[in-house]
């Protein structure tokens, strides 16, 4: 290639960058050459990082409130260990990479429960962290709803009276905007994890009960343990 040949913005990207950064620069460079792309490239440069910064600030403020309320329960030996440093890093990374409220609450809960010296072992704690990273917000919402329906409905401002009929009728009400097949799929995933005591066939079971009376306790002991560790004790 001689000096007269021009390089495209994409060709000028440093090939030694980390893959994630490399891809981001390629996309931004390509957008900058498009008539409509300038605004999108600016969004990627300015708005997205600022939203992450705000999310992390809110996350830290929430943790600070929890720690202040639970200061008499903080295990100082625990928070000086490599294990806690590992949890801290993973939770902050999770807060930076995920915007869904359910995931942010779960990372916050794991961090606070780790700080107060929960009896959950380090292996189980890492397993829970991996699950929160892997599961969708829908999975976490289903667990929150099934573990404490009334608190969930109040938090999401859903009138209890709107939940009528069987699971196929009222689960989409409890999870607005989510199709029933997606709900069934997530329900099946949680059953396979051992967190629910009934599989998705319950959606086709005829019962005399309706609405919340039909729910009972669908979580297993493992499901309750996971939910409790992902919820701030404050």
XYZ file of N, CA and C in Angstrom:
702
model
N 0.864 -1.195 0.000
C 0.000 0.000 0.000
C 0.897 1.240 0.000
N 0.680 2.172 -0.972
C 1.530 3.354 -1.033
C 0.951 4.490 -0.216
N 1.720 5.577 -0.150
C 1.316 6.693 0.702
C 0.052 7.366 0.227
N -0.269 7.200 -1.075
C -1.435 7.886 -1.603
C -2.739 7.190 -1.255
N -2.613 5.912 -0.883
C -3.828 5.182 -0.553
C -4.334 5.646 0.807
N -5.629 5.777 0.901
C -6.234 6.252 2.139
C -6.744 5.069 2.964
N -6.604 5.207 4.251
C -7.105 4.189 5.161
C -8.530 4.544 5.566
N -9.381 3.542 5.650
C -10.725 3.762 6.195
C -10.617 3.869 7.694
N -11.612 4.480 8.351
C -11.566 4.570 9.818
C -11.409 3.208 10.468
N -12.035 2.190 9.859
C -11.966 0.857 10.451
C -10.555 0.298 10.352
N -9.887 0.527 9.213
C -8.545 -0.005 9.024
C -7.542 0.635 9.960
N -7.858 1.818 10.442
C -6.922 2.530 11.308
C -7.044 2.125 12.772
N -8.002 1.214 13.077
C -8.163 0.761 14.455
C -6.944 -0.049 14.883
N -6.465 0.171 16.067
C -5.332 -0.578 16.602
C -5.728 -2.026 16.813
N -5.107 -2.924 16.096
C -5.480 -4.340 16.172
C -5.064 -4.993 17.476
N -4.264 -4.283 18.269
C -3.817 -4.862 19.533
C -4.777 -4.587 20.689
N -5.860 -3.865 20.441
C -6.822 -3.562 21.507
C -7.499 -4.836 21.990
N -8.004 -4.781 23.197
C -8.805 -5.886 23.675
C -10.017 -6.043 22.758
N -10.490 -7.281 22.555
C -11.593 -7.506 21.601
C -12.792 -6.604 21.816
N -13.178 -6.394 23.089
C -14.356 -5.578 23.353
C -14.130 -4.134 22.906
N -12.939 -3.579 23.251
C -12.636 -2.205 22.858
C -12.497 -2.106 21.340
N -11.878 -3.114 20.763
C -11.677 -3.129 19.318
C -13.015 -3.067 18.587
N -13.960 -3.899 19.038
C -15.277 -3.928 18.403
C -15.979 -2.590 18.564
N -15.899 -2.000 19.744
C -16.546 -0.718 19.992
C -15.991 0.353 19.059
N -14.675 0.383 18.893
C -14.058 1.383 18.020
C -14.438 1.152 16.560
N -14.525 -0.113 16.159
C -14.932 -0.417 14.786
C -16.345 0.095 14.521
N -17.256 -0.188 15.456
C -18.647 0.255 15.296
C -18.718 1.770 15.252
N -17.996 2.448 16.151
C -18.021 3.909 16.177
C -17.434 4.498 14.898
N -16.359 3.873 14.408
C -15.746 4.370 13.183
C -16.677 4.218 12.002
N -17.359 3.069 11.941
C -18.297 2.843 10.849
C -19.455 3.819 10.917
N -19.945 4.075 12.113
C -21.069 5.002 12.280
C -20.681 6.424 11.893
N -19.442 6.784 12.174
C -19.020 8.162 11.901
C -19.000 8.469 10.409
N -18.940 7.418 9.570
C -18.929 7.640 8.121
C -20.333 7.668 7.529
N -21.328 7.295 8.310
C -22.703 7.264 7.811
C -23.363 8.617 8.035
N -24.262 9.048 7.141
C -24.922 10.360 7.279
C -25.669 10.518 8.595
N -26.223 9.414 9.105
C -27.032 9.493 10.321
C -26.249 9.033 11.550
N -24.995 8.634 11.342
C -24.273 7.936 12.398
C -23.653 8.795 13.465
N -23.468 10.086 13.198
C -22.795 10.923 14.170
C -23.462 10.940 15.523
N -24.780 11.036 15.522
C -25.522 11.071 16.783
C -25.400 9.785 17.556
N -25.413 8.665 16.848
C -25.302 7.370 17.505
C -23.898 7.197 18.075
N -22.882 7.575 17.292
C -21.511 7.483 17.786
C -21.330 8.337 19.039
N -21.932 9.526 19.038
C -21.866 10.403 20.205
C -22.544 9.763 21.400
N -23.663 9.092 21.152
C -24.379 8.395 22.216
C -23.473 7.354 22.861
N -22.759 6.596 22.019
C -21.892 5.548 22.532
C -20.733 6.128 23.323
N -20.270 7.309 22.935
C -19.117 7.927 23.588
C -19.497 8.630 24.891
N -20.619 9.323 24.862
C -20.978 10.199 25.974
C -22.076 9.636 26.875
N -23.211 9.294 26.284
C -24.393 8.971 27.079
C -24.250 7.636 27.803
N -23.789 6.615 27.081
C -23.712 5.297 27.694
C -22.752 5.279 28.883
N -21.513 5.817 28.747
C -20.645 5.861 29.931
C -21.242 6.655 31.080
N -21.944 7.749 30.788
C -22.520 8.558 31.866
C -23.636 7.796 32.561
N -24.389 6.987 31.812
C -25.436 6.184 32.439
C -24.844 5.116 33.346
N -23.735 4.527 32.908
C -23.056 3.545 33.757
C -22.555 4.206 35.036
N -22.015 5.412 34.890
C -21.512 6.135 36.053
C -22.644 6.424 37.038
N -23.775 6.861 36.525
C -24.928 7.138 37.391
C -25.401 5.864 38.071
N -25.444 4.763 37.306
C -25.903 3.493 37.867
C -24.989 3.044 39.002
N -23.682 3.204 38.800
C -22.745 2.804 39.838
C -22.852 3.704 41.066
N -23.078 5.008 40.831
C -23.260 5.918 41.967
C -24.490 5.528 42.778
N -25.585 5.235 42.091
C -26.806 4.814 42.776
C -26.579 3.505 43.522
N -25.828 2.598 42.907
C -25.520 1.310 43.522
C -24.725 1.516 44.811
N -23.722 2.374 44.739
C -22.887 2.655 45.911
C -23.700 3.327 47.012
N -24.569 4.256 46.637
C -25.395 4.936 47.634
C -26.313 3.946 48.345
N -26.884 3.016 47.581
C -27.743 2.002 48.180
C -26.972 1.126 49.148
N -25.768 0.736 48.760
C -24.933 -0.082 49.639
C -24.562 0.689 50.902
N -24.250 1.963 50.736
C -23.885 2.795 51.887
C -25.028 2.870 52.887
N -26.254 3.013 52.388
C -27.428 3.055 53.280
C -27.585 1.740 54.018
N -27.410 0.633 53.295
C -27.536 -0.681 53.924
C -26.475 -0.882 54.998
N -25.237 -0.523 54.675
C -24.146 -0.726 55.617
C -24.307 0.146 56.855
N -24.832 1.351 56.649
C -25.059 2.228 57.794
C -26.115 1.637 58.714
N -27.180 1.093 58.117
C -28.250 0.504 58.922
C -27.802 -0.781 59.616
N -26.816 -1.451 59.023
C -26.379 -2.748 59.554
C -24.978 -2.683 60.150
N -24.509 -1.477 60.498
C -23.124 -1.315 60.922
C -22.763 -2.183 62.124
N -23.722 -2.476 62.985
C -23.434 -3.306 64.155
C -23.319 -4.783 63.809
N -23.670 -5.113 62.572
C -23.622 -6.510 62.143
C -22.499 -6.791 61.156
N -21.741 -5.754 60.790
C -20.668 -5.934 59.826
C -19.536 -6.741 60.456
N -19.092 -7.753 59.761
C -17.984 -8.584 60.217
C -16.687 -8.004 59.633
N -15.937 -7.273 60.474
C -14.736 -6.590 59.986
C -13.671 -7.562 59.490
N -13.596 -8.728 60.088
C -12.622 -9.720 59.624
C -12.974 -10.190 58.220
N -14.254 -10.335 57.982
C -14.707 -10.825 56.686
C -14.387 -9.846 55.572
N -14.644 -8.561 55.813
C -14.478 -7.588 54.728
C -13.006 -7.288 54.411
N -12.094 -7.861 55.185
C -10.676 -7.690 54.905
C -10.068 -8.918 54.218
N -10.911 -9.862 53.845
C -10.413 -11.090 53.237
C -10.414 -11.009 51.717
N -9.641 -11.897 51.096
C -9.634 -11.993 49.635
C -10.997 -12.432 49.118
N -11.692 -13.254 49.892
C -13.006 -13.734 49.472
C -13.979 -12.574 49.304
N -13.968 -11.650 50.273
C -14.878 -10.510 50.177
C -14.451 -9.579 49.051
N -13.162 -9.410 48.855
C -12.675 -8.574 47.761
C -13.139 -9.141 46.422
N -13.156 -10.448 46.315
C -13.633 -11.113 45.106
C -15.116 -10.815 44.882
N -15.918 -10.943 45.945
C -17.356 -10.661 45.851
C -17.589 -9.195 45.513
N -16.844 -8.321 46.147
C -16.983 -6.881 45.904
C -16.724 -6.552 44.435
N -15.647 -7.089 43.899
C -15.307 -6.818 42.506
C -16.377 -7.359 41.563
N -16.843 -8.569 41.817
C -17.851 -9.173 40.935
C -19.167 -8.405 40.986
N -19.555 -7.950 42.175
C -20.818 -7.230 42.312
C -20.753 -5.862 41.640
N -19.619 -5.175 41.776
C -19.487 -3.871 41.128
C -19.417 -4.027 39.615
N -18.750 -5.068 39.151
C -18.715 -5.326 37.719
C -20.116 -5.638 37.211
N -20.863 -6.417 38.001
C -22.233 -6.735 37.621
C -23.114 -5.508 37.564
N -22.916 -4.587 38.507
C -23.701 -3.350 38.519
C -23.357 -2.468 37.325
N -22.108 -2.514 36.876
C -21.695 -1.703 35.733
C -22.233 -2.268 34.424
N -22.366 -3.596 34.361
C -22.716 -4.234 33.096
C -24.203 -4.529 32.949
N -24.976 -4.402 34.020
C -26.402 -4.730 33.964
C -27.231 -3.537 34.439
N -28.288 -3.259 33.725
C -29.138 -2.123 34.075
C -30.433 -2.546 34.752
N -30.798 -3.833 34.665
C -32.089 -4.273 35.173
C -32.130 -4.177 36.703
N -33.208 -3.624 37.217
C -33.343 -3.423 38.651
C -33.180 -4.725 39.417
N -33.762 -5.823 38.869
C -33.708 -7.108 39.564
C -32.269 -7.588 39.748
N -31.452 -7.403 38.737
C -30.060 -7.828 38.847
C -29.274 -6.926 39.790
N -29.517 -5.623 39.709
C -28.825 -4.692 40.596
C -29.168 -4.987 42.054
N -30.426 -5.286 42.326
C -30.840 -5.619 43.691
C -30.174 -6.907 44.163
N -30.041 -7.873 43.256
C -29.424 -9.146 43.615
C -27.939 -8.969 43.943
N -27.225 -8.201 43.119
C -25.809 -7.956 43.403
C -25.648 -7.196 44.718
N -26.527 -6.252 44.945
C -26.482 -5.491 46.200
C -26.724 -6.408 47.384
N -27.713 -7.290 47.272
C -28.016 -8.216 48.361
C -26.862 -9.155 48.648
N -26.245 -9.694 47.603
C -25.115 -10.612 47.795
C -23.959 -9.903 48.490
N -23.699 -8.674 48.081
C -22.601 -7.923 48.679
C -22.860 -7.635 50.158
N -24.065 -7.198 50.479
C -24.382 -6.873 51.868
C -24.388 -8.123 52.730
N -24.987 -9.204 52.253
C -25.010 -10.442 53.028
C -23.611 -11.001 53.242
N -22.733 -10.780 52.277
C -21.341 -11.202 52.437
C -20.644 -10.365 53.500
N -20.978 -9.074 53.548
C -20.329 -8.166 54.507
C -20.749 -8.439 55.941
N -21.969 -8.915 56.136
C -22.448 -9.164 57.501
C -22.113 -10.570 57.972
N -21.312 -11.285 57.194
C -20.860 -12.594 57.641
C -21.913 -13.675 57.538
N -22.631 -13.717 56.424
C -23.612 -14.771 56.216
C -22.948 -16.144 56.303
N -23.730 -17.137 56.701
C -23.200 -18.491 56.852
C -23.076 -19.228 55.518
N -23.433 -18.554 54.427
C -23.278 -19.163 53.109
C -21.783 -19.321 52.820
N -21.383 -20.507 52.415
C -19.969 -20.781 52.165
C -19.467 -20.013 50.943
N -18.154 -19.907 50.839
C -17.569 -19.177 49.711
C -17.899 -19.863 48.387
N -17.937 -21.186 48.371
C -18.277 -21.904 47.141
C -19.721 -21.628 46.724
N -20.622 -21.647 47.701
C -22.024 -21.386 47.388
C -22.220 -19.923 46.991
N -21.487 -19.038 47.608
C -21.572 -17.616 47.274
C -21.146 -17.389 45.820
N -20.064 -18.041 45.420
C -19.612 -17.896 44.036
C -20.636 -18.491 43.076
N -21.260 -19.592 43.475
C -22.308 -20.205 42.653
C -23.472 -19.234 42.470
N -23.872 -18.570 43.539
C -24.962 -17.595 43.453
C -24.585 -16.417 42.568
N -23.344 -15.956 42.683
C -22.891 -14.859 41.829
C -22.968 -15.256 40.354
N -22.510 -16.452 40.053
C -22.568 -16.930 38.675
C -24.002 -17.016 38.184
N -24.905 -17.444 39.057
C -26.314 -17.558 38.673
C -26.919 -16.193 38.370
N -26.641 -15.219 39.218
C -27.202 -13.881 38.996
C -26.693 -13.310 37.684
N -25.440 -13.566 37.380
C -24.885 -13.087 36.110
C -25.542 -13.781 34.921
N -25.870 -15.068 35.103
C -26.381 -15.862 33.989
C -27.888 -15.760 33.807
N -28.616 -15.704 34.908
C -30.072 -15.662 34.824
C -30.545 -14.310 34.290
N -31.723 -14.316 33.699
C -32.311 -13.070 33.198
C -33.071 -12.366 34.314
N -33.412 -11.124 34.056
C -34.250 -10.388 35.014
C -35.592 -11.095 35.190
N -36.090 -11.739 34.141
C -37.363 -12.466 34.228
C -37.265 -13.603 35.237
N -36.179 -14.362 35.199
C -35.997 -15.436 36.183
C -36.056 -14.880 37.613
N -35.350 -13.777 37.827
C -35.287 -13.196 39.169
C -36.640 -12.636 39.598
N -37.400 -12.075 38.661
C -38.724 -11.558 39.000
C -39.683 -12.686 39.356
N -39.596 -13.782 38.643
C -40.450 -14.926 38.958
C -40.147 -15.430 40.372
N -38.873 -15.539 40.699
C -38.506 -15.981 42.046
C -38.997 -14.997 43.105
N -38.858 -13.701 42.827
C -39.314 -12.688 43.783
C -40.819 -12.782 43.993
N -41.557 -12.974 42.915
C -43.010 -13.065 43.000
C -43.446 -14.307 43.768
N -42.862 -15.456 43.430
C -43.274 -16.701 44.065
C -42.850 -16.782 45.526
N -41.744 -16.112 45.871
C -41.268 -16.178 47.257
C -42.080 -15.297 48.192
N -42.594 -14.173 47.682
C -43.344 -13.240 48.524
C -44.317 -12.448 47.636
N -45.427 -13.095 47.223
C -46.330 -12.473 46.239
C -46.857 -11.103 46.644
N -47.282 -10.952 47.880
C -47.918 -9.692 48.296
C -46.913 -8.535 48.281
N -45.702 -8.781 48.775
C -44.674 -7.738 48.747
C -44.312 -7.381 47.310
N -44.233 -8.388 46.471
C -43.908 -8.169 45.066
C -44.980 -7.317 44.396
N -46.241 -7.672 44.594
C -47.332 -6.932 43.954
C -47.362 -5.484 44.427
N -47.089 -5.266 45.697
C -47.059 -3.903 46.231
C -45.914 -3.117 45.591
N -44.735 -3.752 45.476
C -43.567 -3.068 44.918
C -43.788 -2.678 43.465
N -44.490 -3.521 42.713
C -44.724 -3.252 41.291
C -46.093 -2.613 41.021
N -46.778 -2.241 42.097
C -48.061 -1.543 42.010
C -49.078 -2.313 41.151
N -49.196 -3.609 41.428
C -50.155 -4.466 40.732
C -51.245 -4.857 41.724
N -52.476 -4.441 41.520
C -53.565 -4.798 42.456
C -53.751 -6.311 42.524
N -53.827 -6.810 43.736
C -53.989 -8.256 43.918
C -55.245 -8.777 43.245
N -56.290 -7.949 43.195
C -57.552 -8.371 42.607
C -57.475 -8.665 41.119
N -56.396 -8.204 40.470
C -56.239 -8.465 39.038
C -55.745 -9.876 38.746
N -55.304 -10.573 39.797
C -54.791 -11.923 39.593
C -55.925 -12.921 39.768
N -56.430 -13.398 38.648
C -57.559 -14.329 38.675
C -57.247 -15.545 37.810
N -57.976 -16.623 38.053
C -57.815 -17.820 37.234
C -56.561 -18.600 37.565
N -56.105 -19.421 36.600
C -54.924 -20.240 36.809
C -53.643 -19.496 36.498
N -52.512 -20.216 36.583
C -51.222 -19.587 36.361
C -51.117 -18.977 34.973
N -51.666 -19.635 33.978
C -51.586 -19.109 32.610
C -52.315 -17.784 32.477
N -53.275 -17.544 33.363
C -54.046 -16.299 33.317
C -53.383 -15.183 34.105
N -52.885 -15.520 35.315
C -52.424 -14.417 36.155
C -50.912 -14.176 36.149
N -50.123 -15.140 35.699
C -48.683 -14.878 35.654
C -48.338 -13.738 34.679
N -48.987 -13.651 33.501
C -48.709 -12.497 32.635
C -49.141 -11.168 33.253
N -50.095 -11.218 34.196
C -50.497 -9.998 34.903
C -49.401 -9.600 35.897
N -48.843 -10.597 36.572
C -47.767 -10.333 37.531
C -46.471 -9.946 36.833
N -46.356 -10.351 35.568
C -45.155 -10.057 34.783
C -45.567 -9.340 33.496
N -46.066 -8.127 33.616
C -46.628 -7.426 32.450
C -45.640 -7.285 31.307
N -46.175 -7.516 30.101
C -45.354 -7.376 28.913
C -44.601 -8.622 28.515
N -44.691 -9.678 29.328
C -43.969 -10.917 29.044
C -44.956 -11.968 28.557
N -44.667 -12.588 27.431
C -45.536 -13.613 26.884
C -45.542 -14.872 27.729
N -46.651 -15.584 27.708
C -46.815 -16.759 28.553
C -45.783 -17.836 28.232
N -45.400 -17.998 26.966
C -44.428 -19.026 26.622
C -43.053 -18.705 27.207
N -42.702 -17.434 27.243
C -41.437 -17.035 27.867
C -41.478 -17.301 29.365
N -42.610 -17.036 29.986
C -42.774 -17.295 31.413
C -42.641 -18.782 31.692
N -43.280 -19.596 30.874
C -43.184 -21.050 31.050
C -41.741 -21.522 30.906
N -41.038 -20.966 29.915
C -39.645 -21.355 29.705
C -38.776 -21.015 30.900
N -38.933 -19.802 31.443
C -38.157 -19.389 32.610
C -38.539 -20.226 33.824
N -39.833 -20.551 33.946
C -40.320 -21.388 35.041
C -39.629 -22.751 34.971
N -39.546 -23.304 33.757
C -38.878 -24.592 33.572
C -37.400 -24.530 33.919
N -36.735 -23.439 33.559
C -35.317 -23.269 33.896
C -35.111 -23.307 35.407
N -35.964 -22.599 36.138
C -35.831 -22.528 37.594
C -36.117 -23.874 38.245
N -37.011 -24.634 37.632
C -37.279 -25.985 38.127
C -36.037 -26.865 37.934
N -35.402 -26.745 36.774
C -34.206 -27.534 36.503
C -33.066 -27.176 37.459
N -33.030 -25.935 37.914
C -32.011 -25.506 38.875
C -32.303 -26.012 40.287
N -33.505 -26.552 40.483
C -33.886 -27.030 41.807
C -34.456 -25.961 42.698
N -34.851 -24.819 42.108
C -35.391 -23.715 42.896
C -36.912 -23.769 43.023
N -37.587 -24.480 42.132
C -39.042 -24.631 42.191
C -39.388 -26.100 42.369
N -40.494 -26.352 43.064
C -40.884 -27.747 43.318
C -41.900 -28.287 42.316
N -42.288 -27.484 41.348
C -43.173 -27.947 40.273
C -42.636 -27.434 38.939
N -42.750 -28.255 37.906
C -42.265 -27.818 36.604
C -43.364 -27.054 35.866
N -43.107 -26.710 34.617
C -44.040 -25.862 33.877
C -45.344 -26.564 33.504
N -45.438 -27.844 33.775
C -46.707 -28.545 33.525
C -47.824 -28.011 34.422
N -47.431 -27.308 35.510
C -48.436 -26.741 36.410
C -49.319 -25.726 35.687
N -48.820 -25.162 34.591
C -49.607 -24.185 33.838
C -50.813 -24.835 33.147
N -50.785 -26.151 33.006
C -51.877 -26.854 32.329
C -52.722 -27.690 33.296
N -52.441 -27.551 34.591
C -53.165 -28.332 35.594
C -54.446 -27.623 35.996
N -55.536 -28.352 36.012
C -56.829 -27.803 36.441
C -56.947 -27.923 37.955
N -57.247 -26.816 38.625
C -57.408 -26.816 40.076
C -58.645 -26.006 40.455
N -59.098 -26.243 41.681
C -60.249 -25.495 42.179
C -59.841 -24.109 42.649
N -58.568 -23.944 43.032
C -58.080 -22.657 43.520
C -57.830 -21.715 42.361
N -57.841 -20.417 42.673
C -57.564 -19.401 41.668
C -56.709 -18.298 42.287
N -56.036 -17.555 41.427
C -55.257 -16.413 41.888
C -54.163 -16.812 42.867
N -53.907 -15.948 43.846
C -52.828 -16.204 44.793
C -53.054 -17.463 45.617
N -54.319 -17.858 45.808
C -54.606 -19.078 46.557
C -54.020 -20.305 45.862
N -53.794 -20.187 44.562
C -53.251 -21.294 43.787
C -51.746 -21.435 43.968
N -51.090 -20.375 44.372
C -49.633 -20.405 44.406
C -49.067 -21.351 45.457
N -49.531 -21.215 46.695
C -48.916 -21.987 47.760
C -47.452 -21.594 47.887
N -46.615 -22.563 48.201
C -45.183 -22.317 48.286
C -44.503 -23.093 47.175
N -44.187 -22.427 46.096
C -43.606 -23.093 44.928
C -42.087 -23.194 45.008
N -41.458 -22.482 45.942
C -40.006 -22.514 46.035
C -39.548 -23.688 46.905
N -38.463 -24.301 46.492
C -37.817 -25.321 47.314
C -36.965 -24.633 48.380
N -36.394 -25.426 49.277
C -35.496 -24.856 50.284
C -34.315 -24.169 49.607
N -33.809 -24.769 48.518
C -32.699 -24.162 47.778
C -33.122 -22.838 47.148
N -34.356 -22.772 46.645
C -34.866 -21.543 46.057
C -34.982 -20.437 47.083
N -35.510 -20.771 48.257
C -35.638 -19.770 49.323
C -34.252 -19.285 49.775
N -33.303 -20.192 49.831
C -31.949 -19.837 50.267
C -31.299 -18.882 49.273
N -31.489 -19.154 47.989
C -30.935 -18.270 46.954
C -31.572 -16.892 47.028
N -32.895 -16.845 47.117
C -33.603 -15.569 47.168
C -33.166 -14.762 48.382
N -33.045 -15.429 49.532
C -32.668 -14.738 50.763
C -31.268 -14.137 50.671
N -30.341 -14.854 50.018
C -28.978 -14.348 49.928
C -28.859 -13.216 48.918
N -29.802 -13.152 48.001
C -29.790 -12.095 46.983
C -30.644 -10.895 47.398
N -31.085 -10.885 48.636
C -31.918 -9.799 49.127
C -31.232 -9.124 50.304
N -31.124 -7.812 50.252
C -30.485 -7.104 51.347
C -31.257 -7.311 52.639
N -30.592 -7.659 53.746
C -31.291 -7.867 55.014
C -31.851 -6.591 55.607
N -31.473 -5.438 55.034
C -31.979 -4.145 55.538
C -33.312 -3.827 54.849
